[in-house]
Coordinates of C-alpha atoms in Angstrom, one line a residue:
Chain A
X18 CA 13.2 -225.5 -56.3
X19 CA 9.4 -225.7 -56.1
X20 CA 8.1 -222.3 -55.7
X21 CA 8.8 -218.7 -54.3
X22 CA 7.5 -217.0 -51.5
X23 CA 7.2 -213.3 -51.3
X24 CA 7.1 -212.0 -48.1
X25 CA 4.5 -209.0 -47.4
X26 CA 4.4 -206.6 -44.6
X27 CA 0.8 -207.3 -43.7
X28 CA -2.1 -209.7 -44.5
X29 CA -3.9 -207.1 -46.4
X30 CA -0.8 -206.2 -48.5
X31 CA -0.2 -210.0 -49.4
X32 CA -4.0 -210.1 -50.4
X33 CA -3.3 -207.0 -52.6
X34 CA -0.2 -208.8 -54.0
X35 CA -2.1 -212.0 -54.5
X36 CA -5.3 -210.1 -56.2
X37 CA -2.7 -208.1 -58.7
X38 CA -1.0 -211.5 -59.8
X39 CA -4.4 -213.2 -60.3
X40 CA -5.8 -210.3 -62.1
X41 CA -2.8 -210.6 -64.4
X42 CA -3.0 -214.5 -64.8
X43 CA -0.3 -215.6 -62.7
X44 CA -1.3 -218.5 -60.0
X45 CA -0.7 -216.9 -56.4
X46 CA -1.8 -217.7 -52.8
X47 CA -1.7 -216.1 -49.9
X48 CA -0.3 -218.1 -46.8
X49 CA 1.1 -217.3 -43.6
X50 CA 5.0 -217.1 -43.7
X51 CA 6.9 -220.1 -42.5
X52 CA 8.4 -218.9 -39.1
X53 CA 12.1 -219.4 -40.4
X54 CA 11.5 -216.5 -42.7
X55 CA 9.0 -214.3 -41.0
X56 CA 11.1 -211.6 -39.8
X57 CA 9.3 -209.9 -37.0
X58 CA 7.3 -212.5 -35.9
X59 CA 4.3 -213.3 -37.8
X60 CA 3.7 -212.3 -41.1
X61 CA 2.2 -213.3 -44.5
X62 CA 3.5 -214.2 -47.9
X63 CA 2.5 -214.9 -51.5
X64 CA 3.2 -218.2 -53.1
X65 CA 4.1 -218.2 -56.7
X66 CA 5.1 -221.1 -59.0
X67 CA 8.9 -221.1 -59.6
X68 CA 8.3 -220.5 -63.7
X69 CA 6.5 -217.4 -62.7
X70 CA 8.8 -215.3 -60.5
X71 CA 10.0 -213.0 -63.3
X72 CA 6.6 -212.1 -64.6
X73 CA 5.3 -211.7 -61.2
X74 CA 7.9 -209.2 -60.0
X75 CA 7.3 -207.2 -63.1
X76 CA 3.6 -207.4 -62.7
X77 CA 4.1 -206.2 -58.7
X78 CA 6.4 -203.6 -60.0
X79 CA 3.8 -202.0 -62.5
X80 CA 1.3 -202.2 -59.7
X81 CA 3.4 -200.3 -57.3
X82 CA 3.5 -203.6 -55.1
X83 CA 7.3 -204.3 -55.0
X84 CA 8.0 -207.1 -52.6
X85 CA 10.0 -206.6 -49.4
X86 CA 11.8 -209.8 -49.6
X87 CA 11.6 -213.3 -51.7
X88 CA 12.8 -216.7 -50.7
X89 CA 13.0 -219.6 -52.6
X90 CA 11.8 -223.0 -51.3
X91 CA 14.5 -225.8 -51.5
X92 CA 13.8 -229.5 -52.1
X93 CA 15.2 -230.3 -48.5
X94 CA 12.0 -228.0 -47.3
X95 CA 14.2 -225.0 -46.4
X96 CA 14.2 -221.4 -47.7
X97 CA 17.0 -219.4 -49.4
X98 CA 16.3 -215.6 -49.9
X99 CA 16.6 -214.4 -53.4
X100 CA 18.5 -211.1 -54.2
X101 CA 16.2 -208.6 -55.7
X102 CA 18.2 -206.5 -58.1
Chain B
X21 CA -44.0 -200.5 -38.2
X22 CA -43.4 -197.7 -40.7
X23 CA -39.6 -196.9 -39.8
X24 CA -38.5 -193.7 -40.4
X25 CA -35.1 -193.7 -38.2
X26 CA -32.8 -194.4 -40.6
X27 CA -30.2 -191.5 -39.8
X28 CA -29.7 -193.4 -36.4
X29 CA -29.5 -197.2 -37.9
X30 CA -31.2 -198.5 -41.2
X31 CA -33.7 -201.6 -39.9
X32 CA -34.5 -202.8 -43.2
X33 CA -31.3 -204.4 -44.5
X34 CA -31.0 -206.4 -47.9
X35 CA -31.7 -210.0 -47.2
X36 CA -28.0 -210.9 -48.2
X37 CA -26.6 -209.0 -45.1
X38 CA -28.4 -211.4 -42.5
X39 CA -27.6 -214.4 -44.7
X40 CA -23.7 -213.4 -44.9
X41 CA -23.7 -212.8 -41.1
X42 CA -25.2 -216.1 -40.5
X43 CA -22.6 -217.7 -42.8
X44 CA -19.7 -216.0 -41.2
X45 CA -20.7 -217.1 -37.7
X46 CA -20.7 -220.6 -38.7
X47 CA -17.9 -220.9 -41.0
X48 CA -15.1 -218.2 -40.3
X49 CA -12.7 -217.5 -37.9
X50 CA -10.2 -214.6 -37.7
X51 CA -8.2 -212.9 -40.5
X52 CA -4.8 -213.4 -40.3
X53 CA -4.5 -215.6 -37.0
X54 CA -4.2 -218.8 -38.8
X55 CA -3.6 -220.7 -42.3
X56 CA -6.7 -222.7 -42.2
X57 CA -9.8 -222.5 -44.2
X58 CA -12.0 -220.7 -41.5
X59 CA -9.3 -218.1 -41.0
X60 CA -8.6 -217.8 -45.0
X61 CA -12.4 -217.2 -45.7
X62 CA -12.6 -214.5 -43.0
X63 CA -9.2 -213.1 -44.5
X64 CA -10.9 -213.0 -47.9
X65 CA -14.1 -211.4 -46.7
X66 CA -12.1 -208.6 -45.0
X67 CA -10.1 -207.9 -47.8
X68 CA -13.2 -207.7 -50.3
X69 CA -14.8 -205.4 -48.1
X70 CA -11.8 -203.2 -48.1
X71 CA -11.8 -203.2 -51.9
X72 CA -15.6 -202.8 -52.2
X73 CA -15.1 -199.6 -50.1
X74 CA -12.2 -198.4 -51.6
X75 CA -14.2 -198.4 -55.0
X76 CA -17.1 -196.9 -53.6
X77 CA -15.3 -193.8 -51.8
X78 CA -12.3 -193.2 -54.2
X79 CA -9.6 -194.6 -52.7
X80 CA -6.7 -196.2 -54.7
X81 CA -5.2 -198.5 -51.6
X82 CA -7.6 -200.9 -49.7
X83 CA -5.1 -201.0 -47.1
X84 CA -6.3 -197.5 -46.1
X85 CA -9.5 -198.7 -45.3
X86 CA -9.7 -199.3 -41.5
X87 CA -12.7 -201.0 -39.6
X88 CA -13.9 -199.7 -36.8
X89 CA -17.1 -200.1 -34.4
X90 CA -18.8 -197.5 -35.5
X91 CA -18.4 -193.8 -36.9
X92 CA -17.8 -192.4 -33.4
X93 CA -14.7 -194.7 -33.1
X94 CA -13.5 -193.8 -36.5
X95 CA -13.8 -189.9 -35.9
X96 CA -11.9 -190.5 -32.5
X97 CA -9.1 -192.3 -34.1
X98 CA -9.0 -189.4 -36.9
X99 CA -9.3 -186.6 -34.3
X100 CA -6.6 -188.1 -31.9
X101 CA -4.4 -188.8 -34.9
X102 CA -4.5 -185.4 -36.2
X103 CA -4.9 -182.8 -33.4
X104 CA -2.7 -182.5 -30.4
X105 CA -2.8 -180.2 -27.1
X106 CA -2.4 -176.4 -28.2
X107 CA -4.1 -176.8 -31.7
X108 CA -6.7 -175.0 -33.0
X109 CA -9.7 -176.7 -34.6
X110 CA -12.2 -175.4 -37.0
X111 CA -15.4 -177.1 -37.3
X112 CA -19.1 -176.7 -38.7
X113 CA -21.8 -175.6 -36.5
X114 CA -23.7 -178.6 -37.3
X115 CA -21.3 -181.4 -35.6
X116 CA -22.5 -184.3 -33.6
X117 CA -21.0 -185.0 -30.5
X118 CA -18.8 -187.8 -31.9
X119 CA -16.9 -185.0 -33.2
X120 CA -17.3 -182.2 -30.2
X121 CA -16.8 -184.4 -27.2
X122 CA -13.7 -185.9 -28.3
X123 CA -12.5 -182.4 -29.1
X124 CA -13.7 -181.2 -25.7
X125 CA -11.7 -184.0 -23.9
X126 CA -8.5 -182.8 -25.5
X127 CA -6.6 -180.4 -23.4
X128 CA -5.6 -177.2 -24.7
X129 CA -7.5 -177.5 -28.0
X130 CA -9.4 -174.2 -29.2
X131 CA -12.1 -174.9 -31.1
X132 CA -13.6 -172.5 -33.7
X133 CA -17.2 -172.7 -35.1
X134 CA -18.5 -172.0 -38.4
X135 CA -22.1 -171.7 -37.4
X136 CA -23.7 -170.7 -40.7
X137 CA -27.2 -170.3 -41.5
X138 CA -29.3 -173.7 -41.9
X139 CA -29.7 -174.4 -45.7
X140 CA -27.4 -171.8 -46.8
X141 CA -24.3 -173.3 -48.3
X142 CA -23.0 -169.7 -49.4
X143 CA -23.3 -168.5 -45.7
X144 CA -21.4 -171.7 -44.4
X145 CA -18.6 -171.4 -47.1
X146 CA -18.1 -167.6 -46.2
X147 CA -17.5 -168.3 -42.8
X148 CA -15.2 -171.2 -43.2
X149 CA -13.2 -168.9 -45.6
X150 CA -13.3 -166.1 -42.8
X151 CA -12.3 -168.5 -40.0
X152 CA -9.8 -170.6 -41.6
X153 CA -6.9 -168.6 -40.6
X154 CA -3.3 -169.5 -40.4
X155 CA -3.4 -170.5 -36.9
X156 CA -6.1 -173.5 -37.7
X157 CA -4.5 -176.8 -37.6
X158 CA -7.3 -178.8 -38.7
X159 CA -11.0 -178.8 -39.9
X160 CA -13.5 -181.1 -39.0
X161 CA -16.9 -181.0 -41.0
X162 CA -20.0 -183.0 -41.3
X163 CA -21.1 -183.8 -45.1
X164 CA -24.9 -183.9 -43.8
X165 CA -26.4 -182.6 -40.6
X166 CA -27.8 -185.8 -38.7
X167 CA -30.6 -183.3 -37.5
X168 CA -31.5 -181.5 -40.4
X169 CA -30.3 -183.2 -43.5
X170 CA -28.6 -180.2 -44.7
X171 CA -25.8 -181.1 -46.9
X172 CA -22.9 -178.9 -46.4
X173 CA -20.8 -177.6 -49.2
X174 CA -18.1 -180.0 -48.3
X175 CA -16.4 -180.1 -52.1
X176 CA -15.9 -176.4 -51.5
X177 CA -14.7 -176.6 -47.9
X178 CA -12.3 -179.4 -49.2
X179 CA -10.9 -177.0 -51.6
X180 CA -10.4 -174.1 -49.3
X181 CA -8.8 -176.6 -46.9
X182 CA -6.4 -177.9 -49.8
X183 CA -5.6 -174.2 -50.9
X184 CA -4.7 -173.4 -47.2
X185 CA -2.9 -176.6 -46.8
X186 CA -4.9 -177.4 -43.8
X187 CA -6.0 -180.9 -43.0
X188 CA -9.6 -182.0 -43.2
X189 CA -11.7 -184.7 -41.4
X190 CA -15.3 -185.3 -43.0
X191 CA -17.8 -187.1 -41.0
X192 CA -19.9 -188.9 -43.6
X193 CA -22.2 -190.6 -41.1
X194 CA -25.5 -189.3 -42.9
X195 CA -24.0 -189.2 -46.6
X196 CA -22.3 -192.5 -47.2
X197 CA -24.4 -194.5 -49.3
X198 CA -26.6 -191.9 -50.4
X199 CA -24.4 -188.8 -51.6
X200 CA -21.1 -188.9 -53.6
X201 CA -18.2 -189.4 -50.8
X202 CA -14.8 -189.1 -52.7
X203 CA -11.7 -189.4 -50.8
X204 CA -9.8 -188.7 -53.8
X205 CA -11.3 -185.5 -54.7
X206 CA -11.5 -184.1 -51.2
X207 CA -8.0 -185.1 -50.5
X208 CA -9.1 -185.6 -47.0
X209 CA -6.8 -186.5 -44.3
X210 CA -9.6 -188.7 -43.0
X211 CA -13.1 -189.7 -43.6
X212 CA -15.1 -191.5 -40.9
X213 CA -18.6 -193.4 -41.7
X214 CA -20.8 -196.1 -39.7
X215 CA -21.5 -199.4 -41.6
X216 CA -25.0 -199.4 -40.1
X217 CA -26.7 -196.3 -41.7
X218 CA -26.8 -195.7 -45.4
X219 CA -24.2 -198.7 -46.0
X220 CA -26.9 -201.2 -44.9
X221 CA -24.4 -203.2 -42.5
X222 CA -25.1 -204.3 -39.2
X223 CA -24.5 -202.3 -36.1
X224 CA -21.0 -202.6 -34.5
X225 CA -19.2 -201.8 -37.9
X226 CA -17.7 -198.6 -39.3
X227 CA -15.1 -197.5 -41.7
X228 CA -12.2 -194.9 -41.5
X229 CA -10.6 -194.0 -44.8
X230 CA -6.9 -192.9 -44.0
X231 CA -5.1 -190.1 -46.0
X232 CA -2.7 -188.7 -43.1
X233 CA -0.4 -190.4 -40.6
X234 CA -2.2 -192.2 -37.9
X235 CA -1.9 -192.9 -34.3
X236 CA -3.5 -195.9 -32.7
X237 CA -5.9 -195.4 -29.7
X238 CA -5.8 -198.9 -28.9
X239 CA -2.9 -201.3 -28.8
X240 CA -2.8 -205.2 -29.0
X241 CA -2.3 -208.2 -31.4
X242 CA -2.6 -207.9 -35.1
X243 CA -1.3 -211.1 -36.3
X244 CA 1.6 -209.6 -37.9
X245 CA 5.2 -208.4 -36.5
X246 CA 4.3 -210.1 -33.3
X247 CA 7.9 -210.1 -32.0
X248 CA 7.8 -206.0 -31.7
X249 CA 6.0 -204.6 -28.7
X250 CA 5.0 -201.6 -30.7
X251 CA 2.2 -201.5 -33.2
X252 CA 3.0 -202.1 -36.8
X253 CA 3.6 -198.8 -38.7
X254 CA 1.7 -200.0 -41.7
X255 CA -2.0 -199.7 -42.2
X256 CA -4.6 -201.3 -41.6
X257 CA -2.8 -203.2 -38.9
X258 CA -1.8 -200.2 -37.2
X259 CA -5.4 -199.5 -36.2
X260 CA -6.9 -202.8 -35.8
X261 CA -5.8 -204.4 -32.7
X262 CA -7.7 -207.4 -31.4
X263 CA -10.0 -209.9 -33.3
X264 CA -12.1 -208.4 -36.0
X265 CA -15.9 -208.2 -36.0
X266 CA -16.0 -210.8 -39.2
X267 CA -19.8 -211.4 -38.9
X268 CA -20.3 -207.4 -38.7
X269 CA -17.8 -207.1 -41.9
X270 CA -19.5 -209.8 -43.8
X271 CA -22.8 -208.0 -43.7
X272 CA -21.2 -204.8 -44.4
X273 CA -19.8 -206.1 -47.4
X274 CA -23.1 -207.3 -48.5
X275 CA -24.4 -203.7 -47.4
X276 CA -21.8 -202.1 -49.9
X277 CA -22.3 -204.6 -52.7
X278 CA -26.1 -203.6 -52.4
X279 CA -25.4 -199.8 -52.5
X280 CA -22.9 -200.5 -55.4
X281 CA -25.6 -202.3 -57.3
X282 CA -28.5 -200.0 -56.7
X283 CA -26.1 -196.7 -57.0
X284 CA -25.3 -194.0 -54.6
X285 CA -26.9 -191.4 -56.8
X286 CA -30.2 -193.6 -57.5
X287 CA -30.6 -194.3 -53.7
X288 CA -30.1 -190.2 -53.0
X289 CA -32.5 -189.5 -55.4
X290 CA -35.2 -191.7 -54.2
X291 CA -34.5 -190.1 -50.7
X292 CA -35.0 -186.9 -51.7
X293 CA -38.2 -187.5 -53.4
X294 CA -39.7 -189.1 -50.3
X295 CA -38.3 -186.1 -48.1
X296 CA -39.8 -183.9 -50.7
X297 CA -43.1 -185.7 -50.4
X298 CA -43.3 -185.9 -46.4
X299 CA -42.2 -181.8 -46.5
X300 CA -45.1 -181.0 -48.6
X301 CA -47.7 -183.0 -46.6
X302 CA -46.3 -182.0 -43.3
X303 CA -46.0 -178.2 -44.0
X304 CA -49.9 -178.2 -45.1
X305 CA -50.8 -179.3 -41.3
X306 CA -51.4 -176.0 -39.4
X307 CA -49.2 -175.9 -36.6
X308 CA -46.4 -178.1 -38.1
X309 CA -42.9 -176.3 -38.8
X310 CA -41.0 -178.2 -41.4
X311 CA -37.3 -177.6 -41.8
X312 CA -37.0 -178.2 -45.6
X313 CA -34.8 -177.0 -48.3
X314 CA -35.1 -179.1 -51.3
X315 CA -31.6 -178.5 -53.3
X316 CA -29.7 -178.7 -49.9
X317 CA -31.3 -181.6 -48.0
X318 CA -30.7 -185.5 -48.1
X319 CA -33.0 -188.0 -46.5
X320 CA -33.5 -186.6 -43.2
X321 CA -36.0 -184.0 -42.4
X322 CA -36.9 -182.3 -38.8
X323 CA -40.2 -180.8 -37.8
X324 CA -41.9 -179.4 -34.4
X325 CA -45.6 -179.2 -33.9
X326 CA -47.0 -176.2 -31.7
X327 CA -48.1 -177.2 -28.6
X328 CA -46.5 -180.5 -28.3
X329 CA -43.3 -181.5 -26.8
X330 CA -41.2 -183.4 -29.6
X331 CA -40.9 -186.5 -27.3
X332 CA -44.6 -186.6 -26.9
X333 CA -45.1 -186.4 -30.7
X334 CA -42.6 -189.4 -30.9
X335 CA -44.5 -191.4 -28.4
X336 CA -47.8 -190.9 -30.3
X337 CA -46.4 -191.9 -33.6
X338 CA -44.7 -194.9 -31.9
X339 CA -48.1 -195.9 -30.6
X340 CA -49.7 -195.8 -33.9
X341 CA -46.7 -197.7 -35.3
X342 CA -44.1 -195.1 -36.9
X343 CA -40.7 -195.1 -35.5
X344 CA -39.1 -191.7 -35.4
X345 CA -36.3 -190.1 -33.2
X346 CA -37.0 -187.0 -30.9
X347 CA -34.9 -184.7 -28.8
X348 CA -31.4 -183.3 -29.8
X349 CA -30.0 -186.3 -31.5
X350 CA -26.7 -186.0 -29.9
X351 CA -26.2 -182.9 -31.9
X352 CA -26.5 -179.7 -29.6
X353 CA -24.3 -177.6 -31.9
X354 CA -26.6 -178.1 -34.8
X355 CA -29.8 -177.4 -32.5
X356 CA -27.9 -174.3 -31.3
X357 CA -27.0 -173.0 -34.8
X358 CA -30.4 -173.3 -36.1
X359 CA -32.3 -172.1 -33.1
X360 CA -34.1 -175.4 -31.9
X361 CA -32.1 -176.1 -28.9
X362 CA -35.0 -175.3 -26.5
X363 CA -37.6 -177.3 -28.3
X364 CA -35.6 -180.1 -30.0
X365 CA -37.2 -181.7 -33.2
X366 CA -39.0 -184.7 -34.5
X367 CA -36.7 -186.3 -36.9
X368 CA -37.6 -188.5 -39.9
X369 CA -35.3 -190.2 -41.8
X370 CA -35.7 -192.5 -44.9
X371 CA -33.6 -195.2 -46.4
X372 CA -33.7 -197.2 -49.7
X373 CA -36.5 -199.3 -48.5
X374 CA -39.2 -196.8 -47.5
X375 CA -42.0 -195.8 -50.0
X376 CA -44.4 -192.9 -50.6
X377 CA -47.1 -194.9 -48.8
X378 CA -44.6 -194.7 -45.6
X379 CA -44.7 -190.7 -46.2
X380 CA -48.8 -190.7 -46.5
X381 CA -48.7 -192.9 -43.2
X382 CA -46.6 -190.4 -41.4
X383 CA -48.6 -187.1 -42.6
X384 CA -51.6 -189.0 -41.7
X385 CA -50.9 -189.7 -38.4
X386 CA -49.3 -186.2 -37.7
X387 CA -52.7 -184.6 -39.0
X388 CA -54.5 -186.9 -36.5
X389 CA -52.2 -185.9 -33.6
X390 CA -52.7 -182.2 -34.4
X391 CA -56.4 -182.8 -34.8
X392 CA -56.8 -184.1 -31.3
X393 CA -55.5 -181.2 -29.5

């Protein structure tokens, strides 16, 4: 597992998510979602390093930016949805 | 040229505006439409612009800042989102056609007008208080009259709307950038503003600040939820179909940064001082009638000259290198309320870039026109 993708409802929401994480010191990057996880067509996501997911989720919760869906990137290039509790 | 038509469009912009637009047109593509650097840099500029506007206008969430073509576009979205056939709407007597024409085009909408005396906020408030009755579904009010620079008591009108739970649309076309515009304090349903006036952005830009559910007036691609045949149900995508005006947004961002650096109150104070100087000089000229009230006026001043058609004054000033605007200024309601519908007025309006010298030039030119009569 290399990194996580936090899928967002819009580009602007993804940018807000990235900005909140970066302000808190977590490396984050806004990307277009891979087709296989993009849901209703084109969407955007935020990439965070694997080690930073828990911290990222708590930062986003505090900022009122709870993610819609989160996927982990697997070594074979596929993605697996992470259940958020 | 002495440019005194900033109530229409500010001509003098910070140098950074043109430079940013030039950079955008050569290096940026479209936000959200690709993952390449040209799309990403466009997306970053759009986001930075939303954040800057949210900070300046008291909005917590930059997603509620929507890009439009101008204030008219923004007002159309606001009005058509909030008001439906059969509704009753209360407006001030100083509204621009950007408000009154969309309302007039809607079938079955009753419009009540609070036509308070010019430069009398107490009178305006009293009329709003009286006319804001239970059948009123929405209020649309300009913050500043584009004809007279009259600052309406919008804080108190917003309080009345909150008390009576009536949604408020504010037209901040003449106030954004020179008076505090605070979406949070007003709890407005919508605030509409152009980018090309007091925000020093380019023509073809505007902003709609959203605090209520919206209805798109245009549908199309948004770069999101592409499988669906309905517009996305989230902002800003719901209202931003089609390719963005990225050079315009890039310029607007620099304009917003200029306003934030210089300070809204500092710009407002500068403009009010210039208007005071202009009013004093013009009112000393025989036959010139000046519409001025120091405590209730922003950077816009109207006047008439006995024996001259207002357009004639405008032409003579233009020939002398001074740019003003004459006529009804797309605001017949304001002229009707103030009693200048038959004559129109000459309007001189200032920006952060005007100087005392500009005011002296205008005063001198009007003196010359009158003396040649």
